[in-house]
């Protein structure tokens, strides 16, 4: 790959609450780096086009498509994957709500939906149906679990507001 | 055995046993697996739909740094001398040999240390072809002299395909014919005859976890880690291809990120094995979303259906000609054509029936099973046809169906008598939930509303085998070993519930081992909604054997019968410490009588029937053709639901998937080249495409022959959606759509054509 000759660079960032460091080439995507260097299985590449949300990670609290987001941009950022949501054995309210509402089947899309919901509920503690649809419109679930996902988002909102 | 623990595991809406793993990102998918020393494969694909390979120049690719090797079909012959695979026909080469038969067919592979290098290098392979005439349309395939294959090569697996061996100069891979009564006479005597043609396009499953297989061939044998729905069947096929005994081939899987039929039988496994045999290293073949479109798909179809009807609305005869577009390789398509052929006339009691069902070869990507094994294509046609007849005769579509409904105890077209088939209850519940016959706001001006319903019925898969093993450890905990693959349908949970019920345990106390042919016994595959029934029976029988052995052990240890002693204590009495294991196994093979070759009839086509249907309310904008689904209710007969919540999610999930197949999804080709193999251009449903209200419901019913009254449900939710929507559109705006997908453009064209003001071409 002689045409890709730009120099690798070293990134420092916080990953799921811990300091992390790695050296990446300019073309490497965030999802590849999270999977290959940090052995995280939560972010997954599926469509590769920024359309399905399987590769979602939170970068400074905002969900990004890791398949399009260049890892180099993550320098200095705070990155959270689905692996970073639970505190030890205690699931986050969003994770709990997804279980209680039965909001997944195969579960391949689930990390992306949970992360996007986490961002949504941080920005809107009591989201309207329209806000839910707006935030989750970039996540696809081929198993078609949308009705239960909507239920889970509302349940998570209630849990967070009660806490 | 003790009965301390209450049963009552059936009908529990237990969350999936793997729920925590899925919400924390820890659930295992083969997609995530990497092995030390692994090479990555990238496939170079045919750029033409049909032709002879004249030359493959891989020198530039092979010379790139980081490339391990470039492999072609000729290289595969060194390790697998007969490299043709397929569950029904041995017609598919691992890599193209001599010829390519569709644009996108695998021709060569680059192996590299890094997937990006493999990808870049694969683009450096240049292949010269001599193009051959091609055929793309299933109807043309019947008479075209462009033959996709020189001769038919049925596999040995299905005895009823053997007669096709060696047949030449045909694109018909399989034809199934059913003759019941005398249709010609009935048509001649009919008050009314209706005939319509319906079409569906080629579509794709798009599981979000793309196909992935890792093979590791060593001198001790071959291990394959694969995102497969059929580990046992893959093992049998890999053993056949490599000449190894089954016990030297290990196929294992994990959770699947969706399957829907895309991952049945050998897909990437044979290629991964051949590459690992050549490279003597583990090799990962992981497809992209785009590549999945060239791997397997759902049949496009053309269905000509003709019915004879009396003045008072009784259907007396029906003729069905179904032509499936199977693409370049048979895959399981011949079984789709045959099994769906059984049911092509619909859930109606019709005295004279003739069915001709054809599986054709064309120069397109291969078609196989997709959530219904042909049924969604058939129900689309026969339920539109049924509605059109009712409307033409001025009859209420529900009353017309009720009048002709195939009720329990009556023989279906094949002659197989229905047992515990609650189609009537399904229809009744749809009618109630959608409020059929009650007044509703039909809109006005350019916004019109309408309602539609549709029902369908499918045979299960037979003959097939499931085997299960249960081990009880000395502390009384139970482990279930079975080859059923959990691809999201919740089988791990449901089978734990069945085992627990039979063992008088809580489902949470049963651990289910992921399919691995080294430990889990044979199961034909997770397909055709068969696992709850077939594997459910095997699990129940294994549990019964365990109970018998536990009772014997208790007796041996001097424990009086009927005692409440915990299992752990019985083990301790027998072995003097926490030691020992009790293993029970069970198997299940349903009875089956193959259809008579000439009449297609059989007294036992299937161990059970699955009925499902939908009711919808739609809103059509007559100025734009835009469609809104206001309500969709999906109702199914799945016997006694083992886990009602998971069943409901299956029904709404199937509805969502079928909404995509109904409204937007279509693989679009120009001269055999697929134009839209990606989510930007091939639109699957997102959250904004949800109906305003979507419900799933299982009717109260019981399949007496099923484990605890249960039967399958995975496919049932797909049956009624498409025709119910087309029927509702006609109800709303008076136009009939006969071809999927029902895009706004298609609706607008139909509206404008009906108004005598047709839209021009694009
Ligand atoms: S894989 Fe990144 S959005 Fe689909
Ligand atoms: S649960 Fe399977 S894709 Fe969403």
PDB file of N, CA and C and ligand atoms in Angstrom, chain A residues 31 44-56 65-68 138, chain B residues 679, ligand 1:
ATOM      1  N   UNK A  31     -13.905   2.584  14.380  1.00  0.00           N
ATOM      2  CA  UNK A  31     -14.408   1.242  14.698  1.00  0.00           C
ATOM      3  C   UNK A  31     -13.293   0.207  14.558  1.00  0.00           C
ATOM      4  N   UNK A  44     -19.423  -2.593  16.006  1.00  0.00           N
ATOM      5  CA  UNK A  44     -19.343  -3.604  14.940  1.00  0.00           C
ATOM      6  C   UNK A  44     -19.545  -2.943  13.598  1.00  0.00           C
ATOM      7  N   UNK A  45     -18.798  -3.351  12.622  1.00  0.00           N
ATOM      8  CA  UNK A  45     -19.018  -2.775  11.302  1.00  0.00           C
ATOM      9  C   UNK A  45     -20.018  -3.628  10.530  1.00  0.00           C
ATOM     10  N   UNK A  46     -21.045  -2.980  10.027  1.00  0.00           N
ATOM     11  CA  UNK A  46     -22.054  -3.718   9.254  1.00  0.00           C
ATOM     12  C   UNK A  46     -22.213  -3.108   7.868  1.00  0.00           C
ATOM     13  N   UNK A  47     -22.851  -1.933   7.793  1.00  0.00           N
ATOM     14  CA  UNK A  47     -23.094  -1.353   6.462  1.00  0.00           C
ATOM     15  C   UNK A  47     -21.855  -0.650   5.915  1.00  0.00           C
ATOM     16  N   UNK A  48     -21.001  -0.158   6.805  1.00  0.00           N
ATOM     17  CA  UNK A  48     -19.804   0.543   6.361  1.00  0.00           C
ATOM     18  C   UNK A  48     -20.087   1.883   5.691  1.00  0.00           C
ATOM     19  N   UNK A  49     -21.294   2.394   5.829  1.00  0.00           N
ATOM     20  CA  UNK A  49     -21.679   3.618   5.129  1.00  0.00           C
ATOM     21  C   UNK A  49     -22.260   4.687   6.038  1.00  0.00           C
ATOM     22  N   UNK A  50     -22.203   4.450   7.333  1.00  0.00           N
ATOM     23  CA  UNK A  50     -22.787   5.438   8.231  1.00  0.00           C
ATOM     24  C   UNK A  50     -24.309   5.391   8.271  1.00  0.00           C
ATOM     25  N   UNK A  51     -24.889   4.281   7.916  1.00  0.00           N
ATOM     26  CA  UNK A  51     -26.352   4.208   7.817  1.00  0.00           C
ATOM     27  C   UNK A  51     -27.021   3.294   8.830  1.00  0.00           C
ATOM     28  N   UNK A  52     -26.261   2.414   9.495  1.00  0.00           N
ATOM     29  CA  UNK A  52     -26.921   1.422  10.354  1.00  0.00           C
ATOM     30  C   UNK A  52     -26.687   1.643  11.841  1.00  0.00           C
ATOM     31  N   UNK A  53     -25.614   2.308  12.198  1.00  0.00           N
ATOM     32  CA  UNK A  53     -25.364   2.591  13.613  1.00  0.00           C
ATOM     33  C   UNK A  53     -24.758   1.455  14.418  1.00  0.00           C
ATOM     34  N   UNK A  54     -24.426   0.325  13.783  1.00  0.00           N
ATOM     35  CA  UNK A  54     -23.834  -0.797  14.535  1.00  0.00           C
ATOM     36  C   UNK A  54     -22.461  -0.444  15.098  1.00  0.00           C
ATOM     37  N   UNK A  55     -21.795   0.515  14.468  1.00  0.00           N
ATOM     38  CA  UNK A  55     -20.417   0.860  14.825  1.00  0.00           C
ATOM     39  C   UNK A  55     -20.358   2.054  15.765  1.00  0.00           C
ATOM     40  N   UNK A  56     -21.499   2.402  16.366  1.00  0.00           N
ATOM     41  CA  UNK A  56     -21.582   3.635  17.160  1.00  0.00           C
ATOM     42  C   UNK A  56     -20.642   3.639  18.365  1.00  0.00           C
ATOM     43  N   UNK A  65     -20.677   7.536  13.977  1.00  0.00           N
ATOM     44  CA  UNK A  65     -20.550   6.267  13.250  1.00  0.00           C
ATOM     45  C   UNK A  65     -19.066   5.946  13.132  1.00  0.00           C
ATOM     46  N   UNK A  66     -18.660   4.946  13.860  1.00  0.00           N
ATOM     47  CA  UNK A  66     -17.242   4.609  13.908  1.00  0.00           C
ATOM     48  C   UNK A  66     -16.688   4.135  12.582  1.00  0.00           C
ATOM     49  N   UNK A  67     -17.551   3.755  11.653  1.00  0.00           N
ATOM     50  CA  UNK A  67     -17.064   3.279  10.354  1.00  0.00           C
ATOM     51  C   UNK A  67     -16.661   4.438   9.452  1.00  0.00           C
ATOM     52  N   UNK A  68     -17.154   5.644   9.763  1.00  0.00           N
ATOM     53  CA  UNK A  68     -16.804   6.815   8.949  1.00  0.00           C
ATOM     54  C   UNK A  68     -15.883   7.774   9.697  1.00  0.00           C
ATOM     55  N   UNK A 138     -30.967   7.007  12.678  1.00  0.00           N
ATOM     56  CA  UNK A 138     -29.717   6.560  12.055  1.00  0.00           C
ATOM     57  C   UNK A 138     -29.286   5.174  12.504  1.00  0.00           C
TER      58      UNK A 138
ATOM     59  N   UNK B 679     -26.971  -0.119   1.688  1.00  0.00           N
ATOM     60  CA  UNK B 679     -28.125   0.459   2.390  1.00  0.00           C
ATOM     61  C   UNK B 679     -28.487   1.864   1.907  1.00  0.00           C
TER      62      UNK B 679
HETATM   63  S1  LIG C   1     -21.276   0.167  10.036  1.00  0.00           S
HETATM   64 FE1  LIG C   1     -21.084   2.216  10.561  1.00  0.00          FE
HETATM   65  S2  LIG C   1     -23.059   2.956  10.341  1.00  0.00           S
HETATM   66 FE2  LIG C   1     -23.214   0.961   9.588  1.00  0.00          FE
END
